[in-house]
Coordinates of C-alpha atoms in Angstrom, one line a residue:
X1 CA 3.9 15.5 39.1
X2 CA 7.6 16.0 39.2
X3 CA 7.5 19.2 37.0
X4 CA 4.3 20.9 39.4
X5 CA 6.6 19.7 42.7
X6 CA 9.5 21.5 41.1
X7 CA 7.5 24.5 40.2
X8 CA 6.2 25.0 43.7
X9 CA 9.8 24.4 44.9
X10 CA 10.9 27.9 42.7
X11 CA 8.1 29.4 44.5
X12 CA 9.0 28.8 47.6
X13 CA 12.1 29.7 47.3
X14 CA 11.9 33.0 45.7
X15 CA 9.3 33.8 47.6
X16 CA 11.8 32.7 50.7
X17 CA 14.9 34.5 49.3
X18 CA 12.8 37.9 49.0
X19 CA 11.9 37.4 52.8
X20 CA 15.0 37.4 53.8
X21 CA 15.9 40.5 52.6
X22 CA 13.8 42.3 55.8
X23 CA 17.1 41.6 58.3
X24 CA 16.2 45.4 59.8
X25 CA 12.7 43.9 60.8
X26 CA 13.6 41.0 62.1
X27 CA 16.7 42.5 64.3
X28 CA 14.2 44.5 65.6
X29 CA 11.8 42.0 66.1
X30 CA 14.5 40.0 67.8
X31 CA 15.2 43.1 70.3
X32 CA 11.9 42.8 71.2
X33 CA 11.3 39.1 72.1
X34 CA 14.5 39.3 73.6
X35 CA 13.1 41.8 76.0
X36 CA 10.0 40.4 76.4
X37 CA 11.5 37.3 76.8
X38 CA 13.3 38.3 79.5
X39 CA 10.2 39.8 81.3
X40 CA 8.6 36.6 81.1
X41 CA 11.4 35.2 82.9
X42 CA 11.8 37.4 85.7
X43 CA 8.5 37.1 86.4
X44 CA 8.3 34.0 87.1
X45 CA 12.1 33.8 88.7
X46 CA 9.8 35.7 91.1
X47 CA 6.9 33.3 91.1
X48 CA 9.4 30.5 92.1
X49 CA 11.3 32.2 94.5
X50 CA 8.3 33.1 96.5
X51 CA 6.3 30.1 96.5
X52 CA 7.3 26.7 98.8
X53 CA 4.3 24.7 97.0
X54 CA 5.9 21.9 93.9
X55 CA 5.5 23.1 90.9
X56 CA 4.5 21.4 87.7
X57 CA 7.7 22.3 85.8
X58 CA 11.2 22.7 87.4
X59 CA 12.0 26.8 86.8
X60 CA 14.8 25.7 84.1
X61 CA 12.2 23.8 82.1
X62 CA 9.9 27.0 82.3
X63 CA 12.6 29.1 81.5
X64 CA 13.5 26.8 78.1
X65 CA 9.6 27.1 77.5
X66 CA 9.5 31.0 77.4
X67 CA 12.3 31.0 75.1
X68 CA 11.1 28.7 72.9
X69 CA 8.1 30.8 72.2
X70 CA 9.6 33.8 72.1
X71 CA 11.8 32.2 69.2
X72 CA 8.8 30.8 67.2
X73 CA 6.2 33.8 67.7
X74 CA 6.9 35.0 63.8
X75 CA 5.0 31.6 63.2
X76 CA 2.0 32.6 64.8
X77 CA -1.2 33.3 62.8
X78 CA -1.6 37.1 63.8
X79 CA -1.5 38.7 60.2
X80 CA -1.8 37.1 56.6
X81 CA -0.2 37.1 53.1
X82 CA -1.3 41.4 52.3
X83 CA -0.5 40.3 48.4
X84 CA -2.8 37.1 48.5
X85 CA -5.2 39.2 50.5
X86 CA -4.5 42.3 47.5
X87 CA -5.1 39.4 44.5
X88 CA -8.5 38.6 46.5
X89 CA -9.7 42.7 46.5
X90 CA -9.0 43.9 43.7
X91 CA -9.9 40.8 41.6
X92 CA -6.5 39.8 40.0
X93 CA -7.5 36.3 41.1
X94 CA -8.7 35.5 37.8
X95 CA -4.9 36.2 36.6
X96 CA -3.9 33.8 39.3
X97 CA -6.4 31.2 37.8
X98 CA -4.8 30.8 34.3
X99 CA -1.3 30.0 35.8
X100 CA -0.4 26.0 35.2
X101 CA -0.3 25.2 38.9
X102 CA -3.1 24.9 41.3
X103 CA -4.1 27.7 43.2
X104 CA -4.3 26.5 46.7
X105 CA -1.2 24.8 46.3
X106 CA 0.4 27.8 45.0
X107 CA -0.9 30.3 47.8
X108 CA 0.1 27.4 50.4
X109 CA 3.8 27.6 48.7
X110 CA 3.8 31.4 49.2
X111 CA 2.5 31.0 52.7
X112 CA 5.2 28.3 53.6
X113 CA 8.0 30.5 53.0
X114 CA 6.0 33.6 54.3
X115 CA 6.2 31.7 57.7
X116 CA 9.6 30.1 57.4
X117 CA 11.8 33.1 56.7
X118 CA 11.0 35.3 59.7
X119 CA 11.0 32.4 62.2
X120 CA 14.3 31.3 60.7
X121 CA 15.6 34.8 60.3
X122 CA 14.5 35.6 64.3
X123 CA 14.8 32.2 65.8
X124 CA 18.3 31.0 65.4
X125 CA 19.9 34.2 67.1
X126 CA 17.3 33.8 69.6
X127 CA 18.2 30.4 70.5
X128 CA 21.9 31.1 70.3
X129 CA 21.8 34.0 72.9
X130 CA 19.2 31.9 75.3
X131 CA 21.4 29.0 74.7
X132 CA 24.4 30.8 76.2
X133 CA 23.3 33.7 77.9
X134 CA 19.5 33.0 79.3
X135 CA 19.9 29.9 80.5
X136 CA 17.6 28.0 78.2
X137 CA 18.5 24.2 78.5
X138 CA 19.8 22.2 75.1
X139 CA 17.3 19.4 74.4
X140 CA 17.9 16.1 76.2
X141 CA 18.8 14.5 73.2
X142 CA 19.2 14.5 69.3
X143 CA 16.0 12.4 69.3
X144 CA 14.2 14.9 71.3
X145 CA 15.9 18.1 69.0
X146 CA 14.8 16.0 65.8
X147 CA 11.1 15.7 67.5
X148 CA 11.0 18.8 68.1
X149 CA 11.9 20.0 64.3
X150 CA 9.5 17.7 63.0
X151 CA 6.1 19.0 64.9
X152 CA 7.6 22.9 64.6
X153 CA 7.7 22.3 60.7
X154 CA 4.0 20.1 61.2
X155 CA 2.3 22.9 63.1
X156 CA 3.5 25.0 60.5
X157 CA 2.0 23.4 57.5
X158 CA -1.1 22.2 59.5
X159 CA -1.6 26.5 60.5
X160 CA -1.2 27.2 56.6
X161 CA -3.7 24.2 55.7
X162 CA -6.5 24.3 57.9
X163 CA -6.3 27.7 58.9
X164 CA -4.2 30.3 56.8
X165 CA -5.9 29.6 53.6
X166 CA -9.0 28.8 54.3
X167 CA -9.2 32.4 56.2
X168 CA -7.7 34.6 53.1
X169 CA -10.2 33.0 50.9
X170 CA -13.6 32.7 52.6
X171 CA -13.3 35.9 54.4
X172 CA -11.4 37.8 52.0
X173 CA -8.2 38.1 54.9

């Protein structure tokens, strides 16, 4: 068990380490949240201005929720692994079946860090620049901040479980 967990750990972070290498992609992909982003905001600055009616969230907390997705979009399902998806085509998948690891968990290693690595790459100057310049709210407290982390990272490996997987392999991506 310890050797397979350590394997999958090398995979991860290989796989990680090449992601990271795309910092023109994810500037750009930065720009445009950032811009989007600030859209979002504006409209509904405008939203809040004009209405007298109480609305469900205060405009800071709305403004702290538009950031916080703009920072987390690369996590969103929209495209898949095009290597896995290549494997699956061409039929290379047998190749993949005479490795010493387990294929599912091996894909779902290569799919963790192919999710990590652009959110972490796009999300930390995202929340730095909304933190000080966009007037996105720190969380209320370290318990809250640590909450947070722990259902970003939970989403993430229950998208790449139920979802990720299971799509590249039944419908061929």
């Amino acid at each position: 068990m310890k050797a397979s967990a350590r394997a999958y750990g090398a995979i991860i972070s290989a796989r990680f380490r090449m992601l990271l290498q795309y910092r023109a992609a994810a500037l750009a992909g930065m720009g445009t949240q950032l811009f989007w982003g600030l859209i979002l905001t504006m409209i509904y600055e405008a939203f809040y201005r004009s209405s007298t009616t109480p609305q469900p969230m205060s405009y800071p907390q709305v403004v702290t929720y538009i950031w916080l997705g703009q920072a987390m979009l690369a996590m969103f399902p929209w495209n898949l692994d095009r290597d896995i998806r290549e494997v699956i085509r061409n039929g290379n998948v047998a190749y993949e079946l005479l490795r010493p690891l387990d294929l599912y968990w091996f894909w779902y290693a290569r799919a963790l860090a192919w999710r990590s690595a652009p959110t972490l790459l796009r999300s930390l100057p995202i929340f730095v620049v909304a933190l000080l310049f966009m007037g996105m709210q720190p969380p209320a407290s370290w318990a809250s901040a640590g909450a947070w982390l722990v259902t970003t990272m939970g989403a993430l490996g229950r998208w790449i479980l139920a979802r990720g997987l299971r799509r590249i392999v039944i419908q061929g991506g």
